[in-house]
Coordinates of N, CA, C and O in Angstrom, one line a residue:
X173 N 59.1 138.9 1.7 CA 59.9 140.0 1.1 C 59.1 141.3 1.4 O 57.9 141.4 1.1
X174 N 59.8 142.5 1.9 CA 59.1 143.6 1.9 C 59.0 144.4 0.4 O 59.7 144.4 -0.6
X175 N 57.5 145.0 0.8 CA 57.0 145.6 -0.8 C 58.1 146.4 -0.4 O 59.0 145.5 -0.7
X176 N 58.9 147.6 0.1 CA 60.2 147.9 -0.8 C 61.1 147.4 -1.6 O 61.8 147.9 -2.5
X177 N 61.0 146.3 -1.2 CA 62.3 145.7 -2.1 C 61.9 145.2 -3.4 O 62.8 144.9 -4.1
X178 N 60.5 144.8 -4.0 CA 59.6 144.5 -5.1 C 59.5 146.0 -5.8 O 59.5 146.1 -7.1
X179 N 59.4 147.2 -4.9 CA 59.1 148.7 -5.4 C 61.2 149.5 -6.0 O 61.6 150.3 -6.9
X180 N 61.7 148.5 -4.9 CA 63.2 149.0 -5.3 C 63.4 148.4 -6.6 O 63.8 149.2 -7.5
X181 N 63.2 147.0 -6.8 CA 63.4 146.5 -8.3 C 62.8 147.0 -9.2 O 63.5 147.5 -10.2
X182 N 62.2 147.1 -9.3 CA 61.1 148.2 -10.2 C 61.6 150.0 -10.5 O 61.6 150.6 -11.5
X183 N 61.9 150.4 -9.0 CA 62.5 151.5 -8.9 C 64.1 151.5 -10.5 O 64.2 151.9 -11.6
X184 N 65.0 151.0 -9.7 CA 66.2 150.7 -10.2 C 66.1 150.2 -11.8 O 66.7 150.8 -12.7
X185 N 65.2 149.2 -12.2 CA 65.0 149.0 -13.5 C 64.9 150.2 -14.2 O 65.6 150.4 -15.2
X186 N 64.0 151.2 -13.9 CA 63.8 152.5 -14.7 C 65.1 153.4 -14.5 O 65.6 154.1 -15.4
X187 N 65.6 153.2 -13.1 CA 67.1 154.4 -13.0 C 67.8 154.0 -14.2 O 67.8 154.6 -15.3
X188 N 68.4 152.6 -14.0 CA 69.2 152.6 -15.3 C 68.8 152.6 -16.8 O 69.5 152.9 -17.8
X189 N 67.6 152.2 -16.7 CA 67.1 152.8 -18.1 C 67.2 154.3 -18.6 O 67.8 154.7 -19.6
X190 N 66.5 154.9 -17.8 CA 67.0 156.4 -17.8 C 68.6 157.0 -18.2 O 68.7 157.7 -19.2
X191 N 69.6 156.7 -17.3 CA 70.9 156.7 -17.0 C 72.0 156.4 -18.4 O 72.9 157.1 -19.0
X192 N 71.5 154.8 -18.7 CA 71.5 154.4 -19.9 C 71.7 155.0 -21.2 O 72.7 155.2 -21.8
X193 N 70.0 155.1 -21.5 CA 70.0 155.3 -22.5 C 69.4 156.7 -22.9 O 68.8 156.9 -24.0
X194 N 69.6 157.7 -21.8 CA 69.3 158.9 -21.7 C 70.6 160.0 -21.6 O 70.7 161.1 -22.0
X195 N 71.6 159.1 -20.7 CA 72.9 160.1 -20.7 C 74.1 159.2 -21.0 O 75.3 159.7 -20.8
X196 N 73.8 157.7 -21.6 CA 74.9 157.2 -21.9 C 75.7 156.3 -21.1 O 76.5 155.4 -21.5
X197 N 75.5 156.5 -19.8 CA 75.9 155.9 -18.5 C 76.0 154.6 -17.9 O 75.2 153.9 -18.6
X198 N 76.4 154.0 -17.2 CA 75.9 153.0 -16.6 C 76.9 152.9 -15.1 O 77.7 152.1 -15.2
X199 N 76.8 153.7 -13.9 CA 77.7 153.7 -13.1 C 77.0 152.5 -12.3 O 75.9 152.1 -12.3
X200 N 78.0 152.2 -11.7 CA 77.9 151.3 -10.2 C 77.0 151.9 -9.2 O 77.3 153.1 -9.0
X201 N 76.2 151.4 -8.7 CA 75.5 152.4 -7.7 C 75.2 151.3 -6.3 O 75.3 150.1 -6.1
X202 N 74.8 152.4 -5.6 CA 74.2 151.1 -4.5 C 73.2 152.2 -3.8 O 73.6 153.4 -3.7
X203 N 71.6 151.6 -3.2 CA 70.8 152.6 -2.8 C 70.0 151.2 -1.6 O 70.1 150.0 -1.6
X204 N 69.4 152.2 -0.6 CA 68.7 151.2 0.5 C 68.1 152.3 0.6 O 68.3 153.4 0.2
X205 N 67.0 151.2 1.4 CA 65.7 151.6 1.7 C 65.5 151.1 3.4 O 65.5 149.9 3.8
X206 N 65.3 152.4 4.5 CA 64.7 152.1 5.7 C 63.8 151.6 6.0 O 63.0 151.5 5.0
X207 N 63.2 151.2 7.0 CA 61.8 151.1 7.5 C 60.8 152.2 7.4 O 59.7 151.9 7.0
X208 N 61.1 153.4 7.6 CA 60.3 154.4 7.3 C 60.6 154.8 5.8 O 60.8 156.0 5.8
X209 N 60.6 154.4 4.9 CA 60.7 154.6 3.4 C 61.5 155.4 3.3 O 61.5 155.6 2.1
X210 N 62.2 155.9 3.7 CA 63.8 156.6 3.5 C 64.8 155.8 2.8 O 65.5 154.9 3.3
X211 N 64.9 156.5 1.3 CA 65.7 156.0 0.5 C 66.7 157.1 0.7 O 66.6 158.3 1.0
X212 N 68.0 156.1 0.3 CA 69.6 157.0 0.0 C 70.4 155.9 -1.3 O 70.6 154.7 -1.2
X213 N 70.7 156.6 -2.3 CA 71.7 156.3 -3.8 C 72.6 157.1 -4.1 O 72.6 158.3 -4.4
X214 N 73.6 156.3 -4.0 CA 74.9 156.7 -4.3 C 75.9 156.4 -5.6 O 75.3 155.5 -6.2
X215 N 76.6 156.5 -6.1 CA 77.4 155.9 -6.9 C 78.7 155.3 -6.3 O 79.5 156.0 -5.7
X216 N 78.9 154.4 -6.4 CA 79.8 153.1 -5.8 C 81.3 154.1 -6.5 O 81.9 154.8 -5.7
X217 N 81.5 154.2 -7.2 CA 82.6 154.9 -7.9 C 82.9 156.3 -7.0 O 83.8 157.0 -7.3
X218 N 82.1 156.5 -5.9 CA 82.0 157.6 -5.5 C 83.1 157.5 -4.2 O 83.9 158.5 -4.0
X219 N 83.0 156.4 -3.6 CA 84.0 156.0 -3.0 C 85.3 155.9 -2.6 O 85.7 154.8 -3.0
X220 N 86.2 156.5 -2.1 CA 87.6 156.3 -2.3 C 88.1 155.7 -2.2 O 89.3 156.0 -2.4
X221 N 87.6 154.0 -1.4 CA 88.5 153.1 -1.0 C 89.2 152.3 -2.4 O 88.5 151.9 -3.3
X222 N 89.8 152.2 -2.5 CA 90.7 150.8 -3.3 C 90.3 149.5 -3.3 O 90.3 149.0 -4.5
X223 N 90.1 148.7 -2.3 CA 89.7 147.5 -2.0 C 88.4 147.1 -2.0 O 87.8 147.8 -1.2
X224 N 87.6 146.1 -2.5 CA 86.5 145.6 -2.4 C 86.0 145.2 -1.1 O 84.8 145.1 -0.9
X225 N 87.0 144.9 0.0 CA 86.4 144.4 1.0 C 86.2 145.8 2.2 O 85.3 145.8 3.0
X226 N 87.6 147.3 1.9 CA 87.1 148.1 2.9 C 85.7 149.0 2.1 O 85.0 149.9 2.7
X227 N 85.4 148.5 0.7 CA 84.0 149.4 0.4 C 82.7 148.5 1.1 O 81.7 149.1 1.6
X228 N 82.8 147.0 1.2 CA 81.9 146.2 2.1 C 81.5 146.5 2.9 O 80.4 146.7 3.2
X229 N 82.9 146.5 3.9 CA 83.0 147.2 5.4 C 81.5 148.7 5.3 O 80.5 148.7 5.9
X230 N 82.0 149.8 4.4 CA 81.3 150.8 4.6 C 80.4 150.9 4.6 O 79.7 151.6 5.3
X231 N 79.5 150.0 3.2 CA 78.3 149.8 2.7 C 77.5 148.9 4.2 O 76.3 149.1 4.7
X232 N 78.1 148.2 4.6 CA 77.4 147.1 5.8 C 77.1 148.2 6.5 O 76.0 148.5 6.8
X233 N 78.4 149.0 7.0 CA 78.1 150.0 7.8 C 77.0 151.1 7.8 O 76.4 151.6 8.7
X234 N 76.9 151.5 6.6 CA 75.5 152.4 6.0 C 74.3 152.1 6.4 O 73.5 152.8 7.0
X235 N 74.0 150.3 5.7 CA 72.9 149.7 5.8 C 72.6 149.4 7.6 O 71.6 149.6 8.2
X236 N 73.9 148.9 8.1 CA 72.9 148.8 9.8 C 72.8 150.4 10.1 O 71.8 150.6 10.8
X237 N 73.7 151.5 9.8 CA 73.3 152.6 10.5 C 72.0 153.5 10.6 O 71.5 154.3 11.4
X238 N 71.8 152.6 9.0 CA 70.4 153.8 8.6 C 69.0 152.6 8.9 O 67.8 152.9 8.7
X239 N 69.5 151.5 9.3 CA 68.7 150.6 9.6 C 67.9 150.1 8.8 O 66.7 149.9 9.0
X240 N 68.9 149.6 7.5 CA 68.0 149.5 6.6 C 67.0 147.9 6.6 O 67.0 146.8 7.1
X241 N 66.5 148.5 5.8 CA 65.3 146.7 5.4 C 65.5 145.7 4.2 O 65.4 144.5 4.1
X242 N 66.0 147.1 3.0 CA 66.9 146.3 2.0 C 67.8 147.0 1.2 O 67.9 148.2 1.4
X243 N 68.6 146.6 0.3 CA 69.3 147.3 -0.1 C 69.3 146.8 -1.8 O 68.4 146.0 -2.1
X244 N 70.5 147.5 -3.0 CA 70.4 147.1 -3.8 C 71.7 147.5 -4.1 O 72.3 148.1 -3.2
X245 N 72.3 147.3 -5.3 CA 73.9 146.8 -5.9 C 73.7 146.7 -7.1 O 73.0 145.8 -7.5
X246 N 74.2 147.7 -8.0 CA 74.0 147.3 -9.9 C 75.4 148.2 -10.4 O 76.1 149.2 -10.1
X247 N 75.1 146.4 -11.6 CA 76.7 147.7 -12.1 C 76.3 147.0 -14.1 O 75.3 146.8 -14.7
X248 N 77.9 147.0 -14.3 CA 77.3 147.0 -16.1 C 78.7 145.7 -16.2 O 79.9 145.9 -16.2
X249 N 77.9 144.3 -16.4 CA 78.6 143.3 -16.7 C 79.1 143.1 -18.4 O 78.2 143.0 -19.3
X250 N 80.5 143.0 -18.9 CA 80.7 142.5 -20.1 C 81.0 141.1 -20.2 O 81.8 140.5 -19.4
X251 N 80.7 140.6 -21.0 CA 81.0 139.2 -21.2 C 81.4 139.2 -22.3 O 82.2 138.3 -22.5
X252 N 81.1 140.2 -23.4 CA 82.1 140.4 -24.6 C 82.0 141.6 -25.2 O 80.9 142.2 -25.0
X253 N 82.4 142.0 -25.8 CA 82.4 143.9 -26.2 C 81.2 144.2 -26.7 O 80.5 145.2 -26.4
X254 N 80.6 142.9 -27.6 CA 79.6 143.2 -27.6 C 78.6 142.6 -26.9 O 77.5 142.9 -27.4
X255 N 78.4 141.8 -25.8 CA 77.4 141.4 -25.4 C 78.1 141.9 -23.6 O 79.1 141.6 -22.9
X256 N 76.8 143.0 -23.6 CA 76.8 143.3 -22.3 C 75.8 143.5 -21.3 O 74.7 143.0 -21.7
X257 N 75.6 143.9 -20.2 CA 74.4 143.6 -19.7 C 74.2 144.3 -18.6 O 75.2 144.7 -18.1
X258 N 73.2 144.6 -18.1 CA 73.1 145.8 -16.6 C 72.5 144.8 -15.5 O 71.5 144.2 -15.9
X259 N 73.0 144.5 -14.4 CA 72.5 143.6 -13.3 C 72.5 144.4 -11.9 O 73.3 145.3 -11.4
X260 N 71.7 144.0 -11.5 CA 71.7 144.5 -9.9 C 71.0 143.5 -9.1 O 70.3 142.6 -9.7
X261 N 71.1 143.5 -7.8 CA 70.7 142.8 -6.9 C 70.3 143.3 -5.9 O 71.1 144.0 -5.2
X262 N 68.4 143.2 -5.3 CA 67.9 143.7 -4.5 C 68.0 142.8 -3.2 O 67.5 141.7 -3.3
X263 N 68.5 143.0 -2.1 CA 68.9 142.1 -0.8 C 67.7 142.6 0.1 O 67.9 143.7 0.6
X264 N 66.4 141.8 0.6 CA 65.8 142.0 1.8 C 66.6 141.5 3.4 O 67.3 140.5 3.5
X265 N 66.4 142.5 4.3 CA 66.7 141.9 5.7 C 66.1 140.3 5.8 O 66.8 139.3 6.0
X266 N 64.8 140.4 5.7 CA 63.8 139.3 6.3 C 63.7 138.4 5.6 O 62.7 137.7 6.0
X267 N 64.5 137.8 4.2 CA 64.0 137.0 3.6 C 65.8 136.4 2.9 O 66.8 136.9 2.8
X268 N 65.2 134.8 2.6 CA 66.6 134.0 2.0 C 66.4 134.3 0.9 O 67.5 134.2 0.3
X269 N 65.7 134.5 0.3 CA 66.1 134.7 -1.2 C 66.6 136.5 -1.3 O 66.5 137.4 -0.4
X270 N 67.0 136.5 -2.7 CA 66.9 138.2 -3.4 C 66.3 138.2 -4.6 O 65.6 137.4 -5.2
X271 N 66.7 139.2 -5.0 CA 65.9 139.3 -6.5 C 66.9 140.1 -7.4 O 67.2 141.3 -7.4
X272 N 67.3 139.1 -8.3 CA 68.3 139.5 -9.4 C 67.8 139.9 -10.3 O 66.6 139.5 -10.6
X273 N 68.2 140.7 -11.0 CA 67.9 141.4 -12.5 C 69.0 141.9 -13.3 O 70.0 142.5 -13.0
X274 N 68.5 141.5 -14.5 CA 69.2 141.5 -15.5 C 68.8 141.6 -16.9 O 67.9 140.8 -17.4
X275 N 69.2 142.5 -17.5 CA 68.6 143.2 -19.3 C 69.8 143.3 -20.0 O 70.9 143.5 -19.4
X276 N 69.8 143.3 -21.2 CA 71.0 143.4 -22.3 C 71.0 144.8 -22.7 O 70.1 145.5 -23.2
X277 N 72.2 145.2 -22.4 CA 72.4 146.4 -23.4 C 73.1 146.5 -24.6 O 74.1 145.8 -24.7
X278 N 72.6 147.2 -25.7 CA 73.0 147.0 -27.3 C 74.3 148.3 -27.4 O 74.5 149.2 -26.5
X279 N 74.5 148.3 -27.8 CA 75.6 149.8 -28.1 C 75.5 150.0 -29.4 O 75.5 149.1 -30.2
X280 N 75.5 151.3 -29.9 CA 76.1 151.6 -31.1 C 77.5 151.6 -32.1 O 78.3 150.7 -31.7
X281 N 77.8 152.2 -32.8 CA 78.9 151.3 -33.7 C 80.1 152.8 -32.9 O 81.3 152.8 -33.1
X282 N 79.6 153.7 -32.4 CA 80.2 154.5 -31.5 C 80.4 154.2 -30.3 O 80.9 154.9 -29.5
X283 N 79.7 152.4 -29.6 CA 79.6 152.6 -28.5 C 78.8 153.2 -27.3 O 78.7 153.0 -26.1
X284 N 78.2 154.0 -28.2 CA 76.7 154.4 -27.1 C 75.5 153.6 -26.9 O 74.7 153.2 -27.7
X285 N 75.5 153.5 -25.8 CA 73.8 152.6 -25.2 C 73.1 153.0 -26.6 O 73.7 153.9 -27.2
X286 N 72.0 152.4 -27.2 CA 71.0 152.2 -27.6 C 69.9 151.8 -27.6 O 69.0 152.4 -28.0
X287 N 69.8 150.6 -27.0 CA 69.0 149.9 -26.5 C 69.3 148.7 -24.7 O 70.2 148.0 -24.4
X288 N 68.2 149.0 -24.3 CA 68.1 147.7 -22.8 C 67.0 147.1 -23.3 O 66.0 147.6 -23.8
X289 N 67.5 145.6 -23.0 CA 66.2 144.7 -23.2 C 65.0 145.0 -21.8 O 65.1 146.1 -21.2
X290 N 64.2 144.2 -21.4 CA 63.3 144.3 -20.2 C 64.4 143.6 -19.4 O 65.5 143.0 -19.8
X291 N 63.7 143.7 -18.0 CA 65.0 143.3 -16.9 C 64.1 142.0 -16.6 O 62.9 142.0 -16.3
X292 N 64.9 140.9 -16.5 CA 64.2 139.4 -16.0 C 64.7 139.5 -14.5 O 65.8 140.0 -14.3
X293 N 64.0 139.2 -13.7 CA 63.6 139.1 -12.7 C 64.0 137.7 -12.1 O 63.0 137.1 -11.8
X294 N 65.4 136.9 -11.8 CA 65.1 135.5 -11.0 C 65.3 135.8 -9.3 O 65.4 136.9 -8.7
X295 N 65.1 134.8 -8.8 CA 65.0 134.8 -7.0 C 66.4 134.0 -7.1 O 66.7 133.2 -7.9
X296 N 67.1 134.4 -6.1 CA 68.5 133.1 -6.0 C 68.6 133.7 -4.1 O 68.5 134.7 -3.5
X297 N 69.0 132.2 -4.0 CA 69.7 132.3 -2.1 C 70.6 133.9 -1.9 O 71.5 134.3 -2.5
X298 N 70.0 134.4 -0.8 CA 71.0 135.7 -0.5 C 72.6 135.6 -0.5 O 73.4 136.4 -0.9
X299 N 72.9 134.1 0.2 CA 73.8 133.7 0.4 C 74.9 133.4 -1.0 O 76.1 133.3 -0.8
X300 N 74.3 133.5 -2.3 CA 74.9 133.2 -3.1 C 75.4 134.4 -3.8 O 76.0 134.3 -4.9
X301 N 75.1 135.6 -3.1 CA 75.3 136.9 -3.7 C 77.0 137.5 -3.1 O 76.9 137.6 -1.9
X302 N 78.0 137.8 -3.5 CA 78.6 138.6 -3.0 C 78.9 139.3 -1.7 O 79.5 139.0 -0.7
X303 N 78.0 140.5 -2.3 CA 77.1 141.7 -0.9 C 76.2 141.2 -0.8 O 75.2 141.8 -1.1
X304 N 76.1 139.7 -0.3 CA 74.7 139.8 0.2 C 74.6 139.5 1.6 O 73.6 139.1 2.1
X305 N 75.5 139.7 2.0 CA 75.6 140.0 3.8 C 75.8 140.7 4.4 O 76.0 140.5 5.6
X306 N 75.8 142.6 3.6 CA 75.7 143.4 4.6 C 74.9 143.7 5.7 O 75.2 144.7 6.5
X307 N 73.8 142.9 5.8 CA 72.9 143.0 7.0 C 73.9 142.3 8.2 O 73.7 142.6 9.4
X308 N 74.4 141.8 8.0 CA 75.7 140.9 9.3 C 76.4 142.1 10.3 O 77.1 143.1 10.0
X309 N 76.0 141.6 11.5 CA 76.6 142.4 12.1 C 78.3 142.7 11.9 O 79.1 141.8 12.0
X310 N 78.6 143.7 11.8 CA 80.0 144.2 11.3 C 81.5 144.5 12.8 O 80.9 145.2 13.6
X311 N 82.1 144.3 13.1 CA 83.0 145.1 14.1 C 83.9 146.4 13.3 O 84.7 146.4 12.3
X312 N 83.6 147.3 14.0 CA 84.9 148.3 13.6 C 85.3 148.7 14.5 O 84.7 148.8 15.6
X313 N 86.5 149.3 14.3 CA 87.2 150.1 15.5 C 86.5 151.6 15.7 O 85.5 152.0 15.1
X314 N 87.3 152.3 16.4 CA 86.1 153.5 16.7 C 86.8 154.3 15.6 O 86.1 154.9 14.8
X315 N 88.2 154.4 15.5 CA 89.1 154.9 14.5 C 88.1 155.0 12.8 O 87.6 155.9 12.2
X316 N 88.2 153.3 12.6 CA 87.1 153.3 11.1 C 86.2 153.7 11.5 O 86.2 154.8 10.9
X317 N 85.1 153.7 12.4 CA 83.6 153.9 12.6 C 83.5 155.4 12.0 O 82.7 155.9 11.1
X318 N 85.0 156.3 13.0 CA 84.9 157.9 12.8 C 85.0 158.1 11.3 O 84.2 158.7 10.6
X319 N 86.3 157.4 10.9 CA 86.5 157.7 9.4 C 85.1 157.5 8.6 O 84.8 158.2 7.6
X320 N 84.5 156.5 9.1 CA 83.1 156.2 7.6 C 82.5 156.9 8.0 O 81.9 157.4 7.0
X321 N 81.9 157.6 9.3 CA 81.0 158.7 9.6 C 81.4 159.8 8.8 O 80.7 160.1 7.8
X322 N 82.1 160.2 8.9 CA 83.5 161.4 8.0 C 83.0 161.4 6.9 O 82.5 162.4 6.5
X323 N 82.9 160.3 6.2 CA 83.0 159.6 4.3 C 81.3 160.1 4.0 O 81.0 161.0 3.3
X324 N 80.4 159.3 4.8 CA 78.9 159.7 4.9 C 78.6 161.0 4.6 O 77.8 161.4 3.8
X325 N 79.3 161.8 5.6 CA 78.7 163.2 5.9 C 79.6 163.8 4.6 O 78.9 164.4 3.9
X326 N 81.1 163.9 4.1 CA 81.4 164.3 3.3 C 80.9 164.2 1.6 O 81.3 165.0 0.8
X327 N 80.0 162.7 1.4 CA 79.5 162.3 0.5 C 78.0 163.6 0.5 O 77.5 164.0 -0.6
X328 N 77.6 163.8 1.4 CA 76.1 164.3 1.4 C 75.5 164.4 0.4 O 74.4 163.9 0.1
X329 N 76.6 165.3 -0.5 CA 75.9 166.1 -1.8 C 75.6 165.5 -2.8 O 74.8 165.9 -3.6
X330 N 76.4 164.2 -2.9 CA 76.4 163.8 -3.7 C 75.1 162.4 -3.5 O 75.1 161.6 -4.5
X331 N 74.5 162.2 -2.8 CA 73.4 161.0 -2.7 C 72.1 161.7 -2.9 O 71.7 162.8 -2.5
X332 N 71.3 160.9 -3.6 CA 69.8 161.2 -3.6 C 69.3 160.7 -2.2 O 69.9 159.7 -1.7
X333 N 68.6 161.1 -1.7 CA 67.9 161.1 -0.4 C 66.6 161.3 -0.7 O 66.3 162.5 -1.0
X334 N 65.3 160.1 -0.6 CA 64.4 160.7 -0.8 C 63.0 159.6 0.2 O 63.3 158.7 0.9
X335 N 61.7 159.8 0.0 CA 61.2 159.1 0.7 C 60.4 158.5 0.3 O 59.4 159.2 0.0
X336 N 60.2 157.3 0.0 CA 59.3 156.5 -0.7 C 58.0 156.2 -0.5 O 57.2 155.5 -1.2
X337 N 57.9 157.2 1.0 CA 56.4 157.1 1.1 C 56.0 155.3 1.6 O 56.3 154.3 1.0
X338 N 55.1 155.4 2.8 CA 54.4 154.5 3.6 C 52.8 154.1 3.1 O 52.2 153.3 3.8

């Protein structure tokens, strides 16, 4: 597994803690990391597709464009109003496994974050994940190719872009 994707877990555990229980939040996000430590995070909600499979399409598309090494996926699971939970999933290029995580969040009697437990850390097959095949080579037409180029560059403002350093 590359140390990004051990530094992305670690990374992302603190975003949503921050996010959390600092502004109340918990959006969907998705962020990768290049070979040359070029990180990009976005908010999944940011997107304007409708369908889960043409936001796949784009996300696959990001990760081979920017050539990434790994990627990550977190959103805010309920299983009952009150028991809920923050997960994400760190996906390496080079490795069968990922690294799942997952912490409980508490809410107040308003509903506001209060508390995240620590985030547990299991390994599960890539294969068992959702998104965990955006590294697969993708086909598009040049038609979508142009449109998700379009989506990227019109998104700009809105992604953190930063460098994680080598």
């Amino acid at each position: 597994m590359h140390l990004f994707s051990e530094n992305l877990a670690v990374e992302i555990s603190s975003y949503y803690c921050n996010l959390a229980l600092g502004h109340g939040v918990v959006p969907k996000v998705f962020t990768l990391v290049n070979g040359e430590g070029d990180q990009y995070l976005f908010f999944i909600d940011d997107l304007p597709m409708k369908s889960d499979d043409e936001q796949n399409q784009f996300l696959a598309y990001i990760v081979q464009a920017h050539e990434a090494v790994c990627y990550a996926r977190g959103t805010l699971v309920i299983v009952e109003k009150n028991q809920q939970f923050i997960e994400f999933a760190v996906i390496d290029r080079d490795d069968a496994d990922a690294i799942v995580c997952s912490a409980e969040l508490t809410r107040d009697m308003d509903d506001k974050p209060i508390s995240l437990g620590e985030f547990d850390k299991t390994l599960v097959k890539k294969g068992s994940i959702i998104f965990g095949g955006l590294f697969e080579s993708i086909r598009l037409s040049e038609d979508k190719t142009e449109d998700f180029e379009s989506l990227w560059a019109e998104m700009r403002s809105k992604i953190l872009h930063r460098s994680m350093g080598l």
